[in-house]
Amino acid sequence: MGKNSYFNIFISFFKIGLFTFGGGYAMMRVMEKEFVENKKWMDSKSMLDLLAISQSTPGPFAINSATYIGYQQKKVGGSVAATLGVVLPSFIIIILISIFLEAFSQNIHIQNVLKGINAGVAVLIFNAWFSLSKSLGVTVINIILMAIGFLISLFIPSFSVVYLIIITAIFAIIYGLFMNRGKVDAN
């Protein structure tokens, strides 16, 4: 089978859906490793664009990303294969958990495993940010924006992430206009 056959697209996203906990942010590094480094389906710049588009469009990050990458590889059929691949593991796991919910909720070992997974998710999120920021270019402004976002989410948990994204986007637009003003005037 070809490197971007429907089956390969499905399996790639199935593995990502099966082995990543914590949602889209935790998936970013895994997706980058799989699709930029291993399969070479996109470059780092395209991955950054994908992340921006997937975060800014309605719907879950994983589904938006899968649909986009699948479409790039095999048009509508690729989108369907990728989306089914990323959704199916969660669907199966939720069905199994609902069947055994009572046993899981009382089992101290399962609770400890989930606490460990939560810690691992935090590391994956930081790793994804660090890896992608290298492609973007680490600047003082990027670090300040990241620190402000982190502090707001840490100390004001009720502050909506949507507002944080909007505020950051407005700041970035203003900053970009200010920084590029001299370049436009020089031309």
Short mmCIF file of N, CA and C in Angstrom, two decimals:
data_model
loop_
_atom_site.label_atom_id
_atom_site.label_comp_id
_atom_site.label_asym_id
_atom_site.label_seq_id
_atom_site.Cartn_x
_atom_site.Cartn_y
_atom_site.Cartn_z
N MET A 1 0.83 -1.19 0.00
CA MET A 1 0.00 0.00 0.00
C MET A 1 0.87 1.24 0.00
N GLY A 2 0.43 2.27 -0.70
CA GLY A 2 1.19 3.51 -0.78
C GLY A 2 1.27 4.22 0.56
N LYS A 3 2.24 5.13 0.65
CA LYS A 3 2.45 5.82 1.91
C LYS A 3 1.27 6.70 2.30
N ASN A 4 0.46 7.09 1.32
CA ASN A 4 -0.71 7.88 1.66
C ASN A 4 -2.00 7.23 1.15
N SER A 5 -2.07 5.90 1.26
CA SER A 5 -3.30 5.20 0.91
C SER A 5 -4.35 5.51 1.96
N TYR A 6 -5.61 5.25 1.65
CA TYR A 6 -6.68 5.48 2.62
C TYR A 6 -6.42 4.71 3.91
N PHE A 7 -5.98 3.47 3.76
CA PHE A 7 -5.71 2.64 4.94
C PHE A 7 -4.58 3.24 5.79
N ASN A 8 -3.52 3.69 5.14
CA ASN A 8 -2.39 4.28 5.86
C ASN A 8 -2.81 5.57 6.58
N ILE A 9 -3.62 6.38 5.91
CA ILE A 9 -4.13 7.61 6.54
C ILE A 9 -4.97 7.24 7.75
N PHE A 10 -5.87 6.28 7.59
CA PHE A 10 -6.73 5.84 8.69
C PHE A 10 -5.89 5.33 9.87
N ILE A 11 -4.94 4.44 9.60
CA ILE A 11 -4.11 3.85 10.66
C ILE A 11 -3.27 4.92 11.36
N SER A 12 -2.72 5.86 10.60
CA SER A 12 -1.91 6.92 11.20
C SER A 12 -2.72 7.71 12.21
N PHE A 13 -3.92 8.08 11.84
CA PHE A 13 -4.77 8.85 12.74
C PHE A 13 -5.37 7.99 13.84
N PHE A 14 -5.60 6.72 13.55
CA PHE A 14 -6.11 5.81 14.59
C PHE A 14 -5.09 5.71 15.72
N LYS A 15 -3.81 5.55 15.36
CA LYS A 15 -2.75 5.47 16.38
C LYS A 15 -2.68 6.76 17.20
N ILE A 16 -2.78 7.89 16.52
CA ILE A 16 -2.75 9.17 17.23
C ILE A 16 -3.95 9.28 18.17
N GLY A 17 -5.12 8.92 17.69
CA GLY A 17 -6.31 8.97 18.53
C GLY A 17 -6.26 7.99 19.69
N LEU A 18 -5.62 6.86 19.48
CA LEU A 18 -5.56 5.82 20.50
C LEU A 18 -4.53 6.12 21.59
N PHE A 19 -3.41 6.71 21.21
CA PHE A 19 -2.30 6.85 22.16
C PHE A 19 -2.06 8.26 22.67
N THR A 20 -2.93 9.20 22.36
CA THR A 20 -2.76 10.54 22.91
C THR A 20 -3.93 10.87 23.82
N PHE A 21 -3.59 11.27 25.02
CA PHE A 21 -4.58 11.70 25.99
C PHE A 21 -4.43 13.19 26.17
N GLY A 22 -5.52 13.87 26.46
CA GLY A 22 -5.44 15.28 26.79
C GLY A 22 -5.87 16.21 25.67
N GLY A 23 -6.38 15.68 24.58
CA GLY A 23 -6.91 16.53 23.54
C GLY A 23 -5.87 17.05 22.57
N GLY A 24 -6.25 18.11 21.87
CA GLY A 24 -5.46 18.64 20.77
C GLY A 24 -4.06 19.08 21.12
N TYR A 25 -3.91 19.79 22.25
CA TYR A 25 -2.58 20.28 22.60
C TYR A 25 -1.61 19.12 22.82
N ALA A 26 -2.08 18.06 23.41
CA ALA A 26 -1.22 16.90 23.63
C ALA A 26 -0.91 16.19 22.32
N MET A 27 -1.79 16.31 21.34
CA MET A 27 -1.60 15.65 20.05
C MET A 27 -0.60 16.38 19.17
N MET A 28 -0.39 17.66 19.42
CA MET A 28 0.43 18.46 18.50
C MET A 28 1.80 17.86 18.26
N ARG A 29 2.51 17.51 19.31
CA ARG A 29 3.86 16.96 19.15
C ARG A 29 3.83 15.61 18.45
N VAL A 30 2.86 14.79 18.79
CA VAL A 30 2.74 13.48 18.16
C VAL A 30 2.45 13.64 16.66
N MET A 31 1.56 14.56 16.34
CA MET A 31 1.23 14.81 14.94
C MET A 31 2.44 15.37 14.18
N GLU A 32 3.16 16.27 14.82
CA GLU A 32 4.35 16.83 14.17
C GLU A 32 5.37 15.73 13.89
N LYS A 33 5.60 14.89 14.87
CA LYS A 33 6.56 13.79 14.70
C LYS A 33 6.12 12.87 13.56
N GLU A 34 4.83 12.52 13.55
CA GLU A 34 4.31 11.58 12.56
C GLU A 34 4.28 12.17 11.15
N PHE A 35 3.75 13.39 11.01
CA PHE A 35 3.46 13.91 9.67
C PHE A 35 4.56 14.82 9.10
N VAL A 36 5.37 15.42 9.97
CA VAL A 36 6.47 16.25 9.48
C VAL A 36 7.75 15.43 9.40
N GLU A 37 8.10 14.75 10.49
CA GLU A 37 9.38 14.05 10.54
C GLU A 37 9.32 12.66 9.90
N ASN A 38 8.32 11.85 10.24
CA ASN A 38 8.29 10.48 9.75
C ASN A 38 7.73 10.35 8.33
N LYS A 39 6.52 10.82 8.11
CA LYS A 39 5.87 10.61 6.81
C LYS A 39 6.18 11.70 5.80
N LYS A 40 6.67 12.84 6.27
CA LYS A 40 7.01 13.97 5.39
C LYS A 40 5.81 14.42 4.55
N TRP A 41 4.62 14.38 5.15
CA TRP A 41 3.42 14.83 4.47
C TRP A 41 3.33 16.35 4.47
N MET A 42 4.07 17.02 5.37
CA MET A 42 4.07 18.47 5.43
C MET A 42 5.37 18.93 6.07
N ASP A 43 5.67 20.22 5.95
CA ASP A 43 6.85 20.77 6.61
C ASP A 43 6.43 21.49 7.90
N SER A 44 7.41 21.98 8.65
CA SER A 44 7.12 22.62 9.94
C SER A 44 6.25 23.85 9.78
N LYS A 45 6.48 24.62 8.74
CA LYS A 45 5.67 25.82 8.49
C LYS A 45 4.22 25.44 8.23
N SER A 46 3.99 24.41 7.42
CA SER A 46 2.63 23.95 7.15
C SER A 46 1.97 23.43 8.42
N MET A 47 2.76 22.78 9.28
CA MET A 47 2.23 22.29 10.55
C MET A 47 1.79 23.45 11.44
N LEU A 48 2.57 24.51 11.49
CA LEU A 48 2.18 25.70 12.26
C LEU A 48 0.90 26.30 11.70
N ASP A 49 0.80 26.38 10.37
CA ASP A 49 -0.41 26.89 9.74
C ASP A 49 -1.61 26.01 10.08
N LEU A 50 -1.40 24.70 10.02
CA LEU A 50 -2.46 23.75 10.36
C LEU A 50 -2.93 23.97 11.79
N LEU A 51 -1.99 24.14 12.71
CA LEU A 51 -2.36 24.35 14.11
C LEU A 51 -3.18 25.62 14.28
N ALA A 52 -2.77 26.68 13.61
CA ALA A 52 -3.50 27.94 13.70
C ALA A 52 -4.91 27.80 13.14
N ILE A 53 -5.02 27.16 11.98
CA ILE A 53 -6.33 26.98 11.35
C ILE A 53 -7.21 26.06 12.19
N SER A 54 -6.65 24.96 12.67
CA SER A 54 -7.42 23.99 13.45
C SER A 54 -7.91 24.58 14.77
N GLN A 55 -7.12 25.47 15.36
CA GLN A 55 -7.52 26.09 16.62
C GLN A 55 -8.55 27.19 16.40
N SER A 56 -8.50 27.85 15.26
CA SER A 56 -9.38 28.99 15.06
C SER A 56 -10.71 28.63 14.39
N THR A 57 -10.84 27.42 13.88
CA THR A 57 -12.11 27.02 13.30
C THR A 57 -12.93 26.25 14.33
N PRO A 58 -14.25 26.33 14.23
CA PRO A 58 -15.08 25.62 15.21
C PRO A 58 -14.87 24.11 15.14
N GLY A 59 -14.93 23.49 16.28
CA GLY A 59 -14.81 22.03 16.36
C GLY A 59 -13.53 21.62 17.06
N PRO A 60 -13.45 20.35 17.39
CA PRO A 60 -12.27 19.84 18.10
C PRO A 60 -11.02 19.90 17.22
N PHE A 61 -9.91 20.22 17.85
CA PHE A 61 -8.63 20.33 17.15
C PHE A 61 -8.30 19.06 16.38
N ALA A 62 -8.46 17.91 17.02
CA ALA A 62 -8.07 16.64 16.40
C ALA A 62 -8.86 16.39 15.12
N ILE A 63 -10.14 16.66 15.15
CA ILE A 63 -10.98 16.41 13.97
C ILE A 63 -10.64 17.41 12.88
N ASN A 64 -10.47 18.68 13.24
CA ASN A 64 -10.12 19.68 12.23
C ASN A 64 -8.79 19.33 11.56
N SER A 65 -7.81 18.95 12.36
CA SER A 65 -6.49 18.60 11.82
C SER A 65 -6.57 17.37 10.94
N ALA A 66 -7.26 16.35 11.42
CA ALA A 66 -7.38 15.11 10.64
C ALA A 66 -8.06 15.38 9.30
N THR A 67 -9.13 16.14 9.33
CA THR A 67 -9.86 16.44 8.11
C THR A 67 -8.96 17.19 7.12
N TYR A 68 -8.21 18.14 7.61
CA TYR A 68 -7.33 18.94 6.76
C TYR A 68 -6.20 18.10 6.16
N ILE A 69 -5.51 17.35 7.01
CA ILE A 69 -4.39 16.53 6.51
C ILE A 69 -4.91 15.44 5.58
N GLY A 70 -6.01 14.80 5.94
CA GLY A 70 -6.60 13.78 5.08
C GLY A 70 -6.97 14.34 3.71
N TYR A 71 -7.53 15.54 3.71
CA TYR A 71 -7.90 16.17 2.43
C TYR A 71 -6.67 16.48 1.60
N GLN A 72 -5.61 16.95 2.24
CA GLN A 72 -4.36 17.22 1.52
C GLN A 72 -3.83 15.96 0.84
N GLN A 73 -3.99 14.83 1.51
CA GLN A 73 -3.41 13.58 0.99
C GLN A 73 -4.29 12.92 -0.06
N LYS A 74 -5.60 12.82 0.19
CA LYS A 74 -6.47 12.05 -0.72
C LYS A 74 -7.85 12.68 -0.88
N LYS A 75 -7.91 13.99 -0.82
CA LYS A 75 -9.17 14.74 -1.01
C LYS A 75 -10.24 14.27 -0.02
N VAL A 76 -11.49 14.18 -0.46
CA VAL A 76 -12.61 13.89 0.44
C VAL A 76 -12.47 12.51 1.09
N GLY A 77 -12.07 11.52 0.33
CA GLY A 77 -11.88 10.17 0.90
C GLY A 77 -10.82 10.15 1.98
N GLY A 78 -9.75 10.92 1.79
CA GLY A 78 -8.71 11.02 2.80
C GLY A 78 -9.21 11.71 4.05
N SER A 79 -10.04 12.73 3.86
CA SER A 79 -10.64 13.42 5.02
C SER A 79 -11.49 12.47 5.84
N VAL A 80 -12.29 11.68 5.16
CA VAL A 80 -13.15 10.72 5.86
C VAL A 80 -12.30 9.68 6.60
N ALA A 81 -11.29 9.13 5.92
CA ALA A 81 -10.43 8.12 6.54
C ALA A 81 -9.71 8.68 7.77
N ALA A 82 -9.16 9.88 7.64
CA ALA A 82 -8.42 10.49 8.75
C ALA A 82 -9.34 10.82 9.91
N THR A 83 -10.51 11.38 9.62
CA THR A 83 -11.45 11.76 10.67
C THR A 83 -11.97 10.53 11.40
N LEU A 84 -12.32 9.50 10.66
CA LEU A 84 -12.76 8.25 11.30
C LEU A 84 -11.63 7.65 12.14
N GLY A 85 -10.41 7.72 11.62
CA GLY A 85 -9.27 7.18 12.34
C GLY A 85 -9.03 7.86 13.67
N VAL A 86 -9.15 9.17 13.71
CA VAL A 86 -8.87 9.89 14.95
C VAL A 86 -10.03 9.81 15.94
N VAL A 87 -11.25 9.64 15.45
CA VAL A 87 -12.43 9.61 16.33
C VAL A 87 -12.71 8.21 16.87
N LEU A 88 -12.50 7.20 16.07
CA LEU A 88 -12.88 5.83 16.45
C LEU A 88 -12.27 5.34 17.76
N PRO A 89 -10.98 5.58 18.05
CA PRO A 89 -10.45 5.10 19.33
C PRO A 89 -11.17 5.69 20.54
N SER A 90 -11.44 6.99 20.51
CA SER A 90 -12.15 7.61 21.63
C SER A 90 -13.56 7.04 21.76
N PHE A 91 -14.20 6.84 20.64
CA PHE A 91 -15.55 6.28 20.64
C PHE A 91 -15.56 4.89 21.28
N ILE A 92 -14.62 4.05 20.88
CA ILE A 92 -14.53 2.70 21.44
C ILE A 92 -14.20 2.74 22.93
N ILE A 93 -13.24 3.59 23.31
CA ILE A 93 -12.84 3.68 24.72
C ILE A 93 -13.99 4.18 25.58
N ILE A 94 -14.73 5.16 25.11
CA ILE A 94 -15.86 5.69 25.89
C ILE A 94 -16.94 4.62 26.05
N ILE A 95 -17.19 3.86 25.03
CA ILE A 95 -18.18 2.77 25.15
C ILE A 95 -17.72 1.75 26.19
N LEU A 96 -16.44 1.37 26.13
CA LEU A 96 -15.91 0.41 27.11
C LEU A 96 -15.94 0.97 28.53
N ILE A 97 -15.58 2.23 28.67
CA ILE A 97 -15.60 2.84 30.01
C ILE A 97 -17.02 2.90 30.54
N SER A 98 -17.98 3.24 29.69
CA SER A 98 -19.36 3.31 30.16
C SER A 98 -19.87 1.94 30.60
N ILE A 99 -19.39 0.89 29.96
CA ILE A 99 -19.79 -0.46 30.34
C ILE A 99 -19.21 -0.82 31.71
N PHE A 100 -17.96 -0.43 31.94
CA PHE A 100 -17.28 -0.79 33.18
C PHE A 100 -17.10 0.40 34.13
N LEU A 101 -17.94 1.40 34.02
CA LEU A 101 -17.78 2.64 34.78
C LEU A 101 -17.69 2.43 36.29
N GLU A 102 -18.54 1.64 36.82
CA GLU A 102 -18.55 1.42 38.27
C GLU A 102 -17.22 0.82 38.75
N ALA A 103 -16.72 -0.16 38.05
CA ALA A 103 -15.46 -0.79 38.44
C ALA A 103 -14.29 0.21 38.32
N PHE A 104 -14.30 1.03 37.26
CA PHE A 104 -13.23 2.01 37.08
C PHE A 104 -13.25 3.09 38.15
N SER A 105 -14.43 3.55 38.50
CA SER A 105 -14.52 4.67 39.44
C SER A 105 -14.06 4.29 40.84
N GLN A 106 -14.11 3.04 41.19
CA GLN A 106 -13.72 2.59 42.53
C GLN A 106 -12.30 2.05 42.60
N ASN A 107 -11.66 1.84 41.49
CA ASN A 107 -10.34 1.22 41.46
C ASN A 107 -9.24 2.26 41.65
N ILE A 108 -8.51 2.16 42.74
CA ILE A 108 -7.45 3.12 43.06
C ILE A 108 -6.31 3.07 42.05
N HIS A 109 -6.04 1.90 41.48
CA HIS A 109 -4.97 1.77 40.50
C HIS A 109 -5.31 2.54 39.21
N ILE A 110 -6.55 2.44 38.79
CA ILE A 110 -6.99 3.17 37.59
C ILE A 110 -6.92 4.67 37.85
N GLN A 111 -7.33 5.11 39.03
CA GLN A 111 -7.26 6.53 39.38
C GLN A 111 -5.81 7.03 39.36
N ASN A 112 -4.89 6.22 39.88
CA ASN A 112 -3.47 6.60 39.86
C ASN A 112 -2.90 6.65 38.45
N VAL A 113 -3.31 5.71 37.62
CA VAL A 113 -2.87 5.72 36.21
C VAL A 113 -3.33 7.00 35.54
N LEU A 114 -4.58 7.40 35.75
CA LEU A 114 -5.10 8.61 35.13
C LEU A 114 -4.37 9.86 35.64
N LYS A 115 -3.99 9.87 36.91
CA LYS A 115 -3.21 11.00 37.44
C LYS A 115 -1.84 11.07 36.75
N GLY A 116 -1.23 9.92 36.53
CA GLY A 116 0.05 9.88 35.83
C GLY A 116 -0.08 10.34 34.39
N ILE A 117 -1.16 9.95 33.74
CA ILE A 117 -1.40 10.38 32.36
C ILE A 117 -1.55 11.90 32.32
N ASN A 118 -2.24 12.48 33.29
CA ASN A 118 -2.40 13.94 33.32
C ASN A 118 -1.05 14.64 33.39
N ALA A 119 -0.13 14.12 34.19
CA ALA A 119 1.21 14.71 34.28
C ALA A 119 1.94 14.59 32.94
N GLY A 120 1.79 13.44 32.30
CA GLY A 120 2.43 13.24 30.99
C GLY A 120 1.86 14.18 29.94
N VAL A 121 0.58 14.47 30.00
CA VAL A 121 -0.06 15.37 29.05
C VAL A 121 0.55 16.77 29.16
N ALA A 122 0.79 17.22 30.37
CA ALA A 122 1.41 18.54 30.56
C ALA A 122 2.78 18.59 29.89
N VAL A 123 3.54 17.54 30.01
CA VAL A 123 4.86 17.49 29.37
C VAL A 123 4.72 17.49 27.85
N LEU A 124 3.75 16.74 27.32
CA LEU A 124 3.52 16.72 25.87
C LEU A 124 3.15 18.10 25.34
N ILE A 125 2.31 18.81 26.08
CA ILE A 125 1.90 20.14 25.65
C ILE A 125 3.10 21.08 25.62
N PHE A 126 3.92 21.06 26.67
CA PHE A 126 5.10 21.91 26.69
C PHE A 126 6.06 21.53 25.57
N ASN A 127 6.25 20.24 25.36
CA ASN A 127 7.15 19.75 24.31
C ASN A 127 6.68 20.22 22.94
N ALA A 128 5.36 20.18 22.70
CA ALA A 128 4.82 20.64 21.42
C ALA A 128 5.07 22.13 21.24
N TRP A 129 4.84 22.90 22.29
CA TRP A 129 5.09 24.34 22.20
C TRP A 129 6.57 24.61 21.90
N PHE A 130 7.44 23.95 22.63
CA PHE A 130 8.88 24.17 22.47
C PHE A 130 9.33 23.80 21.06
N SER A 131 8.89 22.65 20.57
CA SER A 131 9.28 22.18 19.25
C SER A 131 8.79 23.12 18.16
N LEU A 132 7.52 23.51 18.26
CA LEU A 132 6.95 24.37 17.22
C LEU A 132 7.49 25.80 17.31
N SER A 133 7.83 26.24 18.50
CA SER A 133 8.34 27.60 18.64
C SER A 133 9.71 27.72 17.98
N LYS A 134 10.45 26.62 17.89
CA LYS A 134 11.74 26.66 17.19
C LYS A 134 11.52 26.98 15.72
N SER A 135 10.47 26.43 15.12
CA SER A 135 10.17 26.69 13.72
C SER A 135 9.71 28.13 13.53
N LEU A 136 8.95 28.62 14.50
CA LEU A 136 8.42 29.97 14.41
C LEU A 136 9.49 31.00 14.69
N GLY A 137 10.42 30.65 15.54
CA GLY A 137 11.45 31.58 15.96
C GLY A 137 11.11 32.10 17.35
N VAL A 138 11.91 31.76 18.32
CA VAL A 138 11.66 32.21 19.68
C VAL A 138 12.10 33.66 19.79
N THR A 139 11.15 34.51 20.14
CA THR A 139 11.44 35.92 20.34
C THR A 139 10.97 36.31 21.73
N VAL A 140 11.39 37.47 22.15
CA VAL A 140 10.97 37.98 23.46
C VAL A 140 9.45 38.12 23.49
N ILE A 141 8.87 38.59 22.40
CA ILE A 141 7.41 38.77 22.33
C ILE A 141 6.71 37.43 22.47
N ASN A 142 7.18 36.39 21.76
CA ASN A 142 6.56 35.06 21.87
C ASN A 142 6.60 34.55 23.31
N ILE A 143 7.74 34.72 23.96
CA ILE A 143 7.89 34.24 25.34
C ILE A 143 6.99 35.03 26.28
N ILE A 144 6.91 36.36 26.08
CA ILE A 144 6.03 37.18 26.92
C ILE A 144 4.58 36.78 26.74
N LEU A 145 4.14 36.59 25.49
CA LEU A 145 2.75 36.18 25.24
C LEU A 145 2.45 34.82 25.85
N MET A 146 3.39 33.89 25.71
CA MET A 146 3.20 32.56 26.29
C MET A 146 3.11 32.66 27.81
N ALA A 147 3.99 33.44 28.42
CA ALA A 147 4.00 33.58 29.89
C ALA A 147 2.71 34.22 30.38
N ILE A 148 2.25 35.27 29.68
CA ILE A 148 1.00 35.93 30.07
C ILE A 148 -0.17 34.95 29.94
N GLY A 149 -0.24 34.23 28.84
CA GLY A 149 -1.31 33.23 28.67
C GLY A 149 -1.27 32.17 29.74
N PHE A 150 -0.07 31.69 30.06
CA PHE A 150 0.08 30.68 31.10
C PHE A 150 -0.38 31.22 32.46
N LEU A 151 0.05 32.43 32.79
CA LEU A 151 -0.31 33.02 34.09
C LEU A 151 -1.82 33.28 34.19
N ILE A 152 -2.41 33.76 33.12
CA ILE A 152 -3.86 33.99 33.13
C ILE A 152 -4.60 32.68 33.34
N SER A 153 -4.21 31.65 32.60
CA SER A 153 -4.91 30.36 32.74
C SER A 153 -4.65 29.71 34.09
N LEU A 154 -3.49 30.01 34.69
CA LEU A 154 -3.16 29.44 36.00
C LEU A 154 -3.91 30.14 37.12
N PHE A 155 -3.94 31.47 37.09
CA PHE A 155 -4.51 32.22 38.20
C PHE A 155 -5.97 32.65 37.99
N ILE A 156 -6.45 32.59 36.77
CA ILE A 156 -7.84 32.93 36.49
C ILE A 156 -8.44 31.79 35.66
N PRO A 157 -8.68 30.63 36.27
CA PRO A 157 -9.13 29.48 35.49
C PRO A 157 -10.47 29.68 34.79
N SER A 158 -11.26 30.63 35.27
CA SER A 158 -12.56 30.87 34.63
C SER A 158 -12.43 31.74 33.38
N PHE A 159 -11.22 32.31 33.14
CA PHE A 159 -11.00 33.15 31.96
C PHE A 159 -11.06 32.27 30.72
N SER A 160 -11.91 32.62 29.80
CA SER A 160 -12.14 31.80 28.60
C SER A 160 -10.92 31.79 27.68
N VAL A 161 -10.57 30.62 27.21
CA VAL A 161 -9.47 30.47 26.27
C VAL A 161 -9.78 31.22 24.98
N VAL A 162 -11.05 31.30 24.63
CA VAL A 162 -11.45 32.03 23.42
C VAL A 162 -11.02 33.49 23.53
N TYR A 163 -11.28 34.11 24.69
CA TYR A 163 -10.87 35.51 24.88
C TYR A 163 -9.36 35.64 24.84
N LEU A 164 -8.68 34.67 25.39
CA LEU A 164 -7.22 34.69 25.39
C LEU A 164 -6.69 34.65 23.96
N ILE A 165 -7.27 33.80 23.13
CA ILE A 165 -6.86 33.70 21.73
C ILE A 165 -7.17 35.01 20.99
N ILE A 166 -8.34 35.58 21.24
CA ILE A 166 -8.72 36.83 20.57
C ILE A 166 -7.79 37.97 20.98
N ILE A 167 -7.52 38.08 22.28
CA ILE A 167 -6.63 39.14 22.76
C ILE A 167 -5.23 38.98 22.18
N THR A 168 -4.74 37.75 22.17
CA THR A 168 -3.41 37.49 21.62
C THR A 168 -3.37 37.80 20.12
N ALA A 169 -4.41 37.44 19.39
CA ALA A 169 -4.46 37.71 17.96
C ALA A 169 -4.47 39.22 17.70
N ILE A 170 -5.26 39.96 18.47
CA ILE A 170 -5.30 41.41 18.30
C ILE A 170 -3.92 42.01 18.59
N PHE A 171 -3.30 41.56 19.69
CA PHE A 171 -1.96 42.05 20.02
C PHE A 171 -0.98 41.74 18.89
N ALA A 172 -1.04 40.52 18.36
CA ALA A 172 -0.11 40.13 17.29
C ALA A 172 -0.33 40.96 16.03
N ILE A 173 -1.58 41.26 15.71
CA ILE A 173 -1.86 42.09 14.53
C ILE A 173 -1.31 43.49 14.73
N ILE A 174 -1.58 44.07 15.90
CA ILE A 174 -1.07 45.42 16.19
C ILE A 174 0.46 45.43 16.18
N TYR A 175 1.06 44.44 16.81
CA TYR A 175 2.52 44.34 16.83
C TYR A 175 3.07 44.19 15.42
N GLY A 176 2.45 43.32 14.61
CA GLY A 176 2.89 43.12 13.24
C GLY A 176 2.78 44.38 12.40
N LEU A 177 1.67 45.12 12.57
CA LEU A 177 1.51 46.37 11.84
C LEU A 177 2.56 47.39 12.27
N PHE A 178 2.82 47.46 13.57
CA PHE A 178 3.81 48.40 14.09
C PHE A 178 5.20 48.04 13.58
N MET A 179 5.57 46.77 13.62
CA MET A 179 6.90 46.34 13.20
C MET A 179 7.10 46.47 11.71
N ASN A 180 6.03 46.28 10.92
CA ASN A 180 6.14 46.34 9.46
C ASN A 180 5.90 47.75 8.90
N ARG A 181 5.52 48.69 9.77
CA ARG A 181 5.24 50.05 9.32
C ARG A 181 6.45 50.67 8.67
N GLY A 182 7.60 50.51 9.28
CA GLY A 182 8.83 51.08 8.72
C GLY A 182 9.21 50.44 7.41
N LYS A 183 8.95 49.15 7.27
CA LYS A 183 9.29 48.44 6.02
C LYS A 183 8.42 48.93 4.87
N VAL A 184 7.13 49.19 5.15
CA VAL A 184 6.22 49.66 4.12
C VAL A 184 6.57 51.09 3.72
N ASP A 185 6.89 51.93 4.73
CA ASP A 185 7.26 53.31 4.44
C ASP A 185 8.54 53.39 3.62
N ALA A 186 9.48 52.46 3.84
CA ALA A 186 10.76 52.47 3.12
C ALA A 186 10.58 52.14 1.64
N ASN A 187 9.55 51.38 1.33
CA ASN A 187 9.31 50.99 -0.08
C ASN A 187 8.60 52.09 -0.75
#
